[in-house]
PDB file of C-alpha atoms in Angstrom:
ATOM      1  CA  MET Q   1      -0.014   0.012  -0.071  1.00 42.00           C
ATOM      2  CA  GLU Q   2       1.254   3.300  -0.860  1.00 49.00           C
ATOM      3  CA  PHE Q   3       0.702   5.997   1.201  1.00 49.00           C
ATOM      4  CA  ARG Q   4       0.394   9.552  -0.655  1.00 50.00           C
ATOM      5  CA  THR Q   5      -0.702  12.874   0.417  1.00 53.00           C
ATOM      6  CA  ARG Q   6      -1.416  14.243  -3.128  1.00 52.00           C
ATOM      7  CA  PRO Q   7      -2.788  12.951  -6.089  1.00 53.00           C
ATOM      8  CA  LYS Q   8      -0.532  11.477  -8.844  1.00 56.00           C
ATOM      9  CA  SER Q   9      -0.889  14.386 -11.443  1.00 54.00           C
ATOM     10  CA  ASP Q  10       0.680  17.941 -11.857  1.00 64.00           C
ATOM     11  CA  TYR Q  11      -0.867  19.089  -8.529  1.00 64.00           C
ATOM     12  CA  LEU Q  12       2.186  19.884  -6.980  1.00 65.00           C
ATOM     13  CA  ARG Q  13       3.162  21.982  -9.972  1.00 70.00           C
ATOM     14  CA  ASP Q  14      -0.118  23.935 -10.196  1.00 69.00           C
ATOM     15  CA  ALA Q  15      -1.069  24.066  -6.737  1.00 76.00           C
ATOM     16  CA  GLU Q  16      -1.525  27.354  -5.085  1.00 80.00           C
ATOM     17  CA  TRP Q  17       0.758  28.284  -2.258  1.00 80.00           C
ATOM     18  CA  GLN Q  18      -1.926  28.406   0.054  1.00 84.00           C
ATOM     19  CA  GLU Q  19      -2.617  24.781  -0.550  1.00 86.00           C
ATOM     20  CA  LEU Q  20       0.965  23.650  -0.291  1.00 87.00           C
ATOM     21  CA  HIS Q  21       0.913  25.511   3.000  1.00 87.00           C
ATOM     22  CA  ALA Q  22      -2.343  23.471   4.175  1.00 89.00           C
ATOM     23  CA  LEU Q  23      -0.377  20.245   3.234  1.00 91.00           C
ATOM     24  CA  SER Q  24       2.628  21.581   5.007  1.00 92.00           C
ATOM     25  CA  LEU Q  25       0.491  22.117   8.096  1.00 95.00           C
ATOM     26  CA  HIS Q  26      -0.882  18.376   7.739  1.00 95.00           C
ATOM     27  CA  TRP Q  27       2.402  17.113   7.625  1.00 96.00           C
ATOM     28  CA  GLN Q  28       3.264  18.956  10.780  1.00 96.00           C
ATOM     29  CA  SER Q  29       0.083  17.454  12.634  1.00 96.00           C
ATOM     30  CA  ASP Q  30       1.022  13.961  11.341  1.00 96.00           C
ATOM     31  CA  MET Q  31       4.799  14.370  12.691  1.00 97.00           C
ATOM     32  CA  ILE Q  32       3.386  15.663  16.321  1.00 97.00           C
ATOM     33  CA  PHE Q  33       1.060  12.443  16.270  1.00 97.00           C
ATOM     34  CA  PHE Q  34       4.148  10.278  15.497  1.00 97.00           C
ATOM     35  CA  GLY Q  35       5.755  11.940  18.174  1.00 97.00           C
ATOM     36  CA  ASP Q  36       3.233  11.039  20.453  1.00 97.00           C
ATOM     37  CA  GLU Q  37       3.264   7.626  19.418  1.00 96.00           C
ATOM     38  CA  LEU Q  38       7.056   7.243  19.933  1.00 96.00           C
ATOM     39  CA  ARG Q  39       6.642   8.495  23.172  1.00 95.00           C
ATOM     40  CA  PHE Q  40       3.861   5.915  24.170  1.00 93.00           C
ATOM     41  CA  PHE Q  41       6.036   2.971  22.557  1.00 91.00           C
ATOM     42  CA  ASN Q  42       9.052   3.964  24.572  1.00 88.00           C
ATOM     43  CA  LEU Q  43       7.048   4.138  27.731  1.00 88.00           C
ATOM     44  CA  LEU Q  44       5.473   0.804  26.880  1.00 83.00           C
ATOM     45  CA  ILE Q  45       8.955  -0.664  26.282  1.00 80.00           C
ATOM     46  CA  ASP Q  46      10.547   0.523  29.600  1.00 80.00           C
ATOM     47  CA  LYS Q  47       7.317  -0.504  31.695  1.00 78.00           C
ATOM     48  CA  TYR Q  48       7.391  -4.138  30.175  1.00 73.00           C
ATOM     49  CA  PHE Q  49      11.075  -4.491  29.806  1.00 70.00           C
ATOM     50  CA  ALA Q  50      11.292  -7.644  31.904  1.00 68.00           C
ATOM     51  CA  SER Q  51       8.724  -9.110  30.122  1.00 69.00           C
ATOM     52  CA  LEU Q  52      10.337  -8.302  26.618  1.00 69.00           C
ATOM     53  CA  VAL Q  53      13.899  -9.731  27.414  1.00 74.00           C
ATOM     54  CA  ASN Q  54      12.835 -13.447  28.230  1.00 76.00           C
ATOM     55  CA  PRO Q  55      14.514 -15.963  26.073  1.00 79.00           C
ATOM     56  CA  ASN Q  56      11.628 -16.276  23.783  1.00 75.00           C
ATOM     57  CA  THR Q  57      11.213 -12.758  22.853  1.00 77.00           C
ATOM     58  CA  ILE Q  58      14.738 -11.358  23.173  1.00 80.00           C
ATOM     59  CA  THR Q  59      15.684 -11.574  19.417  1.00 83.00           C
ATOM     60  CA  ILE Q  60      12.331  -9.952  18.380  1.00 81.00           C
ATOM     61  CA  THR Q  61      12.821  -7.333  21.151  1.00 83.00           C
ATOM     62  CA  LYS Q  62      16.246  -6.415  20.072  1.00 85.00           C
ATOM     63  CA  ASP Q  63      15.085  -6.204  16.312  1.00 87.00           C
ATOM     64  CA  VAL Q  64      12.361  -3.872  17.570  1.00 87.00           C
ATOM     65  CA  ALA Q  65      14.123  -1.770  19.781  1.00 87.00           C
ATOM     66  CA  ALA Q  66      16.767  -1.028  16.991  1.00 91.00           C
ATOM     67  CA  LYS Q  67      14.017  -0.005  14.719  1.00 92.00           C
ATOM     68  CA  LEU Q  68      12.344   1.982  17.231  1.00 92.00           C
ATOM     69  CA  SER Q  69      15.747   3.807  17.973  1.00 93.00           C
ATOM     70  CA  HIS Q  70      16.026   4.497  14.083  1.00 95.00           C
ATOM     71  CA  ILE Q  71      12.406   5.659  13.721  1.00 97.00           C
ATOM     72  CA  LYS Q  72      13.055   8.163  16.522  1.00 96.00           C
ATOM     73  CA  GLN Q  73      16.277   9.606  14.906  1.00 97.00           C
ATOM     74  CA  THR Q  74      14.645   9.768  11.764  1.00 97.00           C
ATOM     75  CA  TYR Q  75      11.347  11.273  13.198  1.00 98.00           C
ATOM     76  CA  GLU Q  76      13.544  14.204  14.817  1.00 97.00           C
ATOM     77  CA  TYR Q  77      15.294  14.868  11.779  1.00 97.00           C
ATOM     78  CA  LEU Q  78      11.965  14.809   9.406  1.00 97.00           C
ATOM     79  CA  TYR Q  79      10.060  16.924  12.064  1.00 98.00           C
ATOM     80  CA  GLN Q  80      12.831  19.746  12.097  1.00 97.00           C
ATOM     81  CA  LYS Q  81      12.685  19.698   8.117  1.00 97.00           C
ATOM     82  CA  VAL Q  82       8.976  19.887   8.235  1.00 97.00           C
ATOM     83  CA  LEU Q  83       8.954  22.859  10.437  1.00 96.00           C
ATOM     84  CA  LYS Q  84      11.488  24.534   8.253  1.00 94.00           C
ATOM     85  CA  HIS Q  85       9.433  23.908   5.138  1.00 93.00           C
ATOM     86  CA  LEU Q  86       6.139  25.147   6.830  1.00 92.00           C
ATOM     87  CA  GLN Q  87       8.032  28.728   7.738  1.00 90.00           C
ATOM     88  CA  HIS Q  88       8.964  28.430   3.844  1.00 86.00           C
ATOM     89  CA  THR Q  89       5.577  28.174   2.839  1.00 87.00           C
ATOM     90  CA  GLU Q  90       4.164  30.698   5.202  1.00 86.00           C
ATOM     91  CA  LYS Q  91       6.545  33.041   2.991  1.00 82.00           C
ATOM     92  CA  PHE Q  92       5.345  32.299  -0.075  1.00 78.00           C
ATOM     93  CA  VAL Q  93       1.704  32.653   1.310  1.00 78.00           C
ATOM     94  CA  VAL Q  94       2.213  36.217   2.544  1.00 80.00           C
ATOM     95  CA  GLY Q  95       4.364  38.010   0.027  1.00 74.00           C
ATOM     96  CA  PRO Q  96       6.345  37.294  -2.972  1.00 67.00           C
ATOM     97  CA  PRO Q  97       8.339  34.498  -2.840  1.00 63.00           C
ATOM     98  CA  SER Q  98      12.179  35.033  -2.045  1.00 63.00           C
ATOM     99  CA  VAL Q  99      13.335  31.781  -3.951  1.00 64.00           C
ATOM    100  CA  ASP Q 100      12.746  30.406  -7.379  1.00 69.00           C
ATOM    101  CA  GLY Q 101       9.278  28.642  -7.082  1.00 75.00           C
ATOM    102  CA  SER Q 102      10.223  25.532  -9.036  1.00 80.00           C
ATOM    103  CA  THR Q 103      13.171  24.683  -6.576  1.00 82.00           C
ATOM    104  CA  PHE Q 104      10.613  25.012  -3.973  1.00 83.00           C
ATOM    105  CA  ARG Q 105       8.102  22.808  -5.171  1.00 84.00           C
ATOM    106  CA  ASP Q 106      10.868  20.180  -6.358  1.00 87.00           C
ATOM    107  CA  GLU Q 107      11.899  20.503  -2.391  1.00 89.00           C
ATOM    108  CA  HIS Q 108       8.258  19.970  -1.501  1.00 90.00           C
ATOM    109  CA  ALA Q 109       8.036  16.864  -3.500  1.00 89.00           C
ATOM    110  CA  ALA Q 110      11.345  15.606  -1.965  1.00 93.00           C
ATOM    111  CA  LEU Q 111      10.034  16.115   1.568  1.00 95.00           C
ATOM    112  CA  GLU Q 112       7.005  14.407   0.668  1.00 93.00           C
ATOM    113  CA  GLU Q 113       8.515  11.555  -0.521  1.00 95.00           C
ATOM    114  CA  GLU Q 114      10.881  11.219   2.692  1.00 97.00           C
ATOM    115  CA  LEU Q 115       7.421  11.333   4.748  1.00 97.00           C
ATOM    116  CA  VAL Q 116       6.093   8.578   2.525  1.00 95.00           C
ATOM    117  CA  ALA Q 117       9.110   6.555   3.347  1.00 96.00           C
ATOM    118  CA  PHE Q 118       9.167   7.326   6.917  1.00 97.00           C
ATOM    119  CA  THR Q 119       5.530   6.537   7.200  1.00 97.00           C
ATOM    120  CA  LYS Q 120       6.269   3.446   5.750  1.00 96.00           C
ATOM    121  CA  SER Q 121       8.876   2.300   8.064  1.00 96.00           C
ATOM    122  CA  PHE Q 122       6.780   3.743  10.861  1.00 97.00           C
ATOM    123  CA  ARG Q 123       3.895   1.252  10.113  1.00 96.00           C
ATOM    124  CA  ASP Q 124       6.364  -1.476   9.800  1.00 95.00           C
ATOM    125  CA  MET Q 125       8.125  -0.738  13.382  1.00 94.00           C
ATOM    126  CA  LYS Q 126       4.386  -0.499  14.850  1.00 94.00           C
ATOM    127  CA  HIS Q 127       3.402  -3.911  13.067  1.00 94.00           C
ATOM    128  CA  ASN Q 128       6.615  -5.718  14.713  1.00 90.00           C
ATOM    129  CA  LEU Q 129       5.842  -3.819  18.181  1.00 90.00           C
ATOM    130  CA  PHE Q 130       2.218  -5.074  18.028  1.00 89.00           C
ATOM    131  CA  GLN Q 131       3.311  -8.614  17.104  1.00 87.00           C
ATOM    132  CA  LEU Q 132       5.927  -8.682  20.010  1.00 85.00           C
ATOM    133  CA  THR Q 133       3.459  -7.494  22.444  1.00 84.00           C
ATOM    134  CA  ASP Q 134       0.814 -10.102  21.395  1.00 85.00           C
ATOM    135  CA  HIS Q 135       3.435 -12.718  22.027  1.00 81.00           C
ATOM    136  CA  VAL Q 136       4.315 -11.391  25.513  1.00 79.00           C
ATOM    137  CA  ILE Q 137       0.443 -10.974  26.342  1.00 79.00           C
ATOM    138  CA  LYS Q 138       0.246 -14.711  25.162  1.00 80.00           C
ATOM    139  CA  ASP Q 139       3.031 -15.853  27.098  1.00 73.00           C
ATOM    140  CA  ASP Q 140       1.894 -14.027  30.379  1.00 67.00           C
ATOM    141  CA  LYS Q 141      -1.664 -15.806  29.660  1.00 66.00           C
ATOM    142  CA  GLN Q 142      -0.233 -19.413  29.453  1.00 66.00           C
ATOM    143  CA  LYS Q 143       2.016 -18.760  32.565  1.00 68.00           C
ATOM    144  CA  HIS Q 144      -1.343 -17.415  34.695  1.00 62.00           C
ATOM    145  CA  LEU Q 145      -3.297 -20.393  33.258  1.00 66.00           C
ATOM    146  CA  ILE Q 146      -0.433 -22.991  34.055  1.00 74.00           C
ATOM    147  CA  GLY Q 147       0.051 -21.396  37.720  1.00 65.00           C
ATOM    148  CA  SER Q 148      -3.739 -21.621  38.413  1.00 53.00           C
TER     149      SER Q 148
END
């Protein structure tokens, strides 16, 4: 499944600056939400760390932790890039552009592609984390059933 925030057409070339600004605001909102999810996932892993490092899940846990760390670094980089881009779009909306519009539109498209790749990686990491969590919950359930 491909995640895109604009139609496949000449939309980017033909879009008004206000539309590109609105799209950038949407990206900012998405990034804030991703940041909230990352904080939650880190809290989840910290709270259940003892359950996650048992011999049955240690390999999966290491993989998920590495992916989460990479996602967090990418998130921090992209979030700053989105904020900077948003400031640039605001300049285009309020007055005459200080840089070439086609260069800006190319940068906009490149940032969108980075965000698409990030979203895909983020979803993959979430899928792995949910699988790990499911495995830990099932193990705990089995322990309670055997212990009863």
